[in-house]
Coordinates of C-alpha atoms in Angstrom, one line a residue:
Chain A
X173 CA 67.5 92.4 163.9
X174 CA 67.2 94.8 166.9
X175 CA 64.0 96.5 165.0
X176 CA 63.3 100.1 167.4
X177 CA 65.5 100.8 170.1
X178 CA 64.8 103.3 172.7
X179 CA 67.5 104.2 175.6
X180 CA 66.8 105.2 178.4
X181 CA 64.1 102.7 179.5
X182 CA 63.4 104.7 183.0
X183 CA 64.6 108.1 183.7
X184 CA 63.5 110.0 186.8
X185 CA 64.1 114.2 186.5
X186 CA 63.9 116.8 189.0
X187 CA 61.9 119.6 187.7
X188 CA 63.9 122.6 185.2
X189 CA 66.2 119.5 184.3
X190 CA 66.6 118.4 180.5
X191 CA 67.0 115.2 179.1
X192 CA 67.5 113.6 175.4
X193 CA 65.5 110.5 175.0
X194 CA 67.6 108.2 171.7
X195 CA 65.9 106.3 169.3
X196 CA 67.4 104.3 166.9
X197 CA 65.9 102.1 164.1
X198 CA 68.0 99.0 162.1
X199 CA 64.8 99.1 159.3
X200 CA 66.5 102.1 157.1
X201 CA 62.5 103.5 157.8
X202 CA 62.0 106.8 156.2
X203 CA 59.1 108.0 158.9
X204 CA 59.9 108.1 162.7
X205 CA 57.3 109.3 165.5
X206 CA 57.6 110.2 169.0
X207 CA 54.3 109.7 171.0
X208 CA 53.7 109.6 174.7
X209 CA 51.1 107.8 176.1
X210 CA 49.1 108.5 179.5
X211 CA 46.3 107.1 181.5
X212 CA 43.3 106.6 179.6
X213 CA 44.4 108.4 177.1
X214 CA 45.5 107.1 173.7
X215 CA 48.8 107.1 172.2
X216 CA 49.1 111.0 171.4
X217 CA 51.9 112.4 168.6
X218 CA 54.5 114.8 170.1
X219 CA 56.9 115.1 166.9
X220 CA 57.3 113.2 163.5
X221 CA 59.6 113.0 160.6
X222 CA 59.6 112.0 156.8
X223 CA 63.6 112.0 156.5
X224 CA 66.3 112.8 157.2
X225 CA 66.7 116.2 158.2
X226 CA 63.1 117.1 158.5
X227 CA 61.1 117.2 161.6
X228 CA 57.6 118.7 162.5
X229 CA 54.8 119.0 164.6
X230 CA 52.7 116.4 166.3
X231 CA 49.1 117.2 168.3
X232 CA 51.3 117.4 171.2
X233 CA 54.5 119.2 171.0
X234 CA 54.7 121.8 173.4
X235 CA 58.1 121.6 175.6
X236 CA 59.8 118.9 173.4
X237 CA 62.3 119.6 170.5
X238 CA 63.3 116.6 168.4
X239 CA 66.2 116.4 165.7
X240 CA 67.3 114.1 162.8
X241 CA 70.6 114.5 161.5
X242 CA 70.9 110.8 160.6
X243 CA 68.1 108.5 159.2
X244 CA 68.5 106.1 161.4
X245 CA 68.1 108.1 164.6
X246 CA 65.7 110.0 166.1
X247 CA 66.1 112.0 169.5
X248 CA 63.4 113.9 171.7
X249 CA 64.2 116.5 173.5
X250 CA 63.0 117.9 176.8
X251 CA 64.9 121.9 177.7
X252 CA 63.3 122.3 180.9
X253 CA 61.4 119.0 182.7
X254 CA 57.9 119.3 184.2
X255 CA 55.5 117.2 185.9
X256 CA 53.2 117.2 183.2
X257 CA 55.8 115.3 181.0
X258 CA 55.5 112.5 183.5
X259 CA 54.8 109.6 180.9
X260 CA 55.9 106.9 178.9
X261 CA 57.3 107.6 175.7
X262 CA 57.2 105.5 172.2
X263 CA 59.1 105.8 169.2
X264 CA 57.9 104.3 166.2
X265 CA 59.1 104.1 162.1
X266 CA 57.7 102.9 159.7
X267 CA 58.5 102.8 155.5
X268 CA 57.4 105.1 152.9
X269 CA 58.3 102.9 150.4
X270 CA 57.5 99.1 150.3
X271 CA 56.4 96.5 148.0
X272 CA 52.9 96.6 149.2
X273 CA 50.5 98.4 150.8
X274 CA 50.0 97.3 154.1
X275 CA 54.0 96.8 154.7
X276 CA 54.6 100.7 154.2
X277 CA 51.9 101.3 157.0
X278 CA 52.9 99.3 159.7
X279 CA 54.7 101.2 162.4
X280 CA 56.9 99.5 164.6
X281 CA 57.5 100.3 167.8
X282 CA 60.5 100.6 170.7
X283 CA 60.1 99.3 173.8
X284 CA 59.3 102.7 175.7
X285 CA 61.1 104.9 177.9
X286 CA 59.5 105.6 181.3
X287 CA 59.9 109.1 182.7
X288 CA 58.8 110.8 185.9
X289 CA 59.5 114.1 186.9
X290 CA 59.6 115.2 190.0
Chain B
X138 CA 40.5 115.4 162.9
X139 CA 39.6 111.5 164.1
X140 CA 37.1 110.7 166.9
X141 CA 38.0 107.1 168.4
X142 CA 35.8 105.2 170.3
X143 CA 36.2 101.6 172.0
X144 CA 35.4 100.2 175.7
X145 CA 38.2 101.0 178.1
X146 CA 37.7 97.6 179.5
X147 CA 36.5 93.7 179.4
X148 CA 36.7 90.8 180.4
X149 CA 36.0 87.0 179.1
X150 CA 37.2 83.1 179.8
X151 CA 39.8 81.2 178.6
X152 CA 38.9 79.1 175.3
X153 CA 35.5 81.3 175.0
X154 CA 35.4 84.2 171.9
X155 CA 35.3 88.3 172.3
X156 CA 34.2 91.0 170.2
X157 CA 36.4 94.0 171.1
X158 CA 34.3 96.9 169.1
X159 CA 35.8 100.8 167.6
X160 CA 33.8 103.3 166.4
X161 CA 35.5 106.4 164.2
X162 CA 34.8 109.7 162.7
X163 CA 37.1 111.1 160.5
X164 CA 37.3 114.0 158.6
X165 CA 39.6 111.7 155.7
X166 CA 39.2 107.7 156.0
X167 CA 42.5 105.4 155.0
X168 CA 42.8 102.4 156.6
X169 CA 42.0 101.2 160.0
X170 CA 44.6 98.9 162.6
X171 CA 44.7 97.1 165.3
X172 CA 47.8 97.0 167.7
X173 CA 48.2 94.2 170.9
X174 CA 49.9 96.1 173.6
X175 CA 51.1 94.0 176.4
X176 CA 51.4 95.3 180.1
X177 CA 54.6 97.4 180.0
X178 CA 55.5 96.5 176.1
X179 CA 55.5 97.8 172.9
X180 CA 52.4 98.3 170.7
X181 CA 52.3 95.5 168.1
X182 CA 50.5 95.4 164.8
X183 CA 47.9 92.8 164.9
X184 CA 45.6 93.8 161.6
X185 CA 44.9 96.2 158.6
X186 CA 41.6 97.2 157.1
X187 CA 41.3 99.8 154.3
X188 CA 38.0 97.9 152.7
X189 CA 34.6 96.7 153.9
X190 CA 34.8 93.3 155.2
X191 CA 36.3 90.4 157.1
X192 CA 40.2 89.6 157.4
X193 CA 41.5 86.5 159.2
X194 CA 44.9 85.7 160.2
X195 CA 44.7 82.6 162.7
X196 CA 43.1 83.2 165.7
X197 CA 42.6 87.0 165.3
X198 CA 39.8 88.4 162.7
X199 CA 39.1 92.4 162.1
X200 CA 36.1 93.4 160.2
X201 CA 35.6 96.8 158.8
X202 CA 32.2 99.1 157.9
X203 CA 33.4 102.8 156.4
X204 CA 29.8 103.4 155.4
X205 CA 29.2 102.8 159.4
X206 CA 32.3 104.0 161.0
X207 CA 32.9 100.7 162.6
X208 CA 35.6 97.6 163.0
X209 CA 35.5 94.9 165.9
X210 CA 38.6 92.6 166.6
X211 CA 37.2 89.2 166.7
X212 CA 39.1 86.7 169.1
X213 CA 39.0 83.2 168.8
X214 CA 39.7 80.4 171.4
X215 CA 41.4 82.8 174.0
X216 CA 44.5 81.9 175.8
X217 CA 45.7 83.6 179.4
X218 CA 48.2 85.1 176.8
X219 CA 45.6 87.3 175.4
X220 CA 45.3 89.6 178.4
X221 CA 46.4 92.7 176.9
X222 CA 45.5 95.9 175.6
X223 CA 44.4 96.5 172.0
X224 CA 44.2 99.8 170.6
X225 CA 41.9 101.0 167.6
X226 CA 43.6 103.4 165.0
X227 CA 42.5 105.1 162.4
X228 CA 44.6 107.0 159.1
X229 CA 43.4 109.8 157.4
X230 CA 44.0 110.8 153.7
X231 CA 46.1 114.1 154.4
X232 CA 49.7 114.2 152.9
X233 CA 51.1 113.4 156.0
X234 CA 48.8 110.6 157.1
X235 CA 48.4 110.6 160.0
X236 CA 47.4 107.9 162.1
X237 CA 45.3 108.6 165.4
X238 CA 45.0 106.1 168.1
X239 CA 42.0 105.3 170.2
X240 CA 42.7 104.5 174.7
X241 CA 42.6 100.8 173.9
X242 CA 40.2 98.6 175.7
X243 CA 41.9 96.5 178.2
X244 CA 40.7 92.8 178.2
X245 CA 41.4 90.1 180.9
X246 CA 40.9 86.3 180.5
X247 CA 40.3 84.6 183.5
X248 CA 40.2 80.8 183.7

């Protein structure tokens, strides 16, 4: 059970370039998130979605776009790479629908993807 | 919006216990966690509070005050494997539910 897979793990950009960072979850999750975390800052939400299809707006989602055209997948995008993207990046899923309570609220995370732009 | 506060760092001994504290304010309580996050790793869920009180699963206990805005992570008989980081997080009530993550106090156990 591969759980929430992220590819890349490391990516290094020059600045102006684009990139799509994959994520792909085996748990047939309804929810997926993007977040990026930095340096004393917590984990902050770029992008999230409820289903297939449907995307929308985190705290942080200036100079991403994201996309879900299959349930299982999730992809981030970044049109035109800048310094200030320079971060690590988690996706997480987790169900809407469960047998209990605390099992629908439990998001499970990839392993990251490590960017720098230069 | 969600207010998270915990200490960005601590530090205790191997076999001793620590108190790893989060205070909140939220607009729209609904449950509080705690995630382990290793060095380079993944975020993993540790605990769950959505009422007052104490839960214990092993070596790990998280208590939760709404009335106070407060939850420590209570851990037991540490082991070098604990040195980690362990965020706070908080859900709100809106439709969406969003859940809003604190820095995450990073805690060293030395021998």
């Amino acid at each position: 059970n591969a759980g929430v897979t992220q590819t890349p793990k490391f990516r290094v950009l020059k600045t102006g370039q684009s990139m799509t960072l994959l994520c792909a979850q085996d748990m047939n999750h309804e929810y997926m998130y993007w977040y990026r975390q930095d340096p004393g800052m917590g984990l902050r939400l770029i992008h999230y979605s409820v289903g297939e299809g449907t995307t929308a707006k985190g705290e942080v989602p200036d100079g991403y776009n994201v996309s879900r055209l299959k349930k299982q997948n999730f992809l981030l995008g970044l049109e035109s790479a800048a310094p200030s993207q320079t971060s690590v990046y988690f996706c997480a899923s987790r169900s809407a629908i469960a047998g209990g309570q605390l099992a629908k609220n439990i998001q499970y995370f990839g392993a990251g993807t490590r960017l720098s732009v230069l | 919006g969600q207010n998270i506060d915990q200490p960005t760092e601590m530090t205790a001994t191997e076999g001793a216990i620590v108190q790893i504290n989060c205070t909140y304010q939220t607009s729209g309580f609904n449950g509080l966690f705690w995630y382990q996050q290793h060095a380079g790793e993944a975020p993993t869920f540790l605990s769950y509070n959505v009422l007052d009180g104490l839960e214990e699963k092993g070596r790990f206990s998280s208590f939760l005050s709404r009335s106070k805005g407060y939850s420590y992570l209570l851990l037991k008989e540490l082991q070098m494997k604990d040195s980690a980081s362990y965020l706070c997080a908080v859900r709100d009530r809106g439709g969406y539910q969003k859940v809003t993550f604190g820095i995450g106090t990073k805690l060293q156990v030395i021998p």
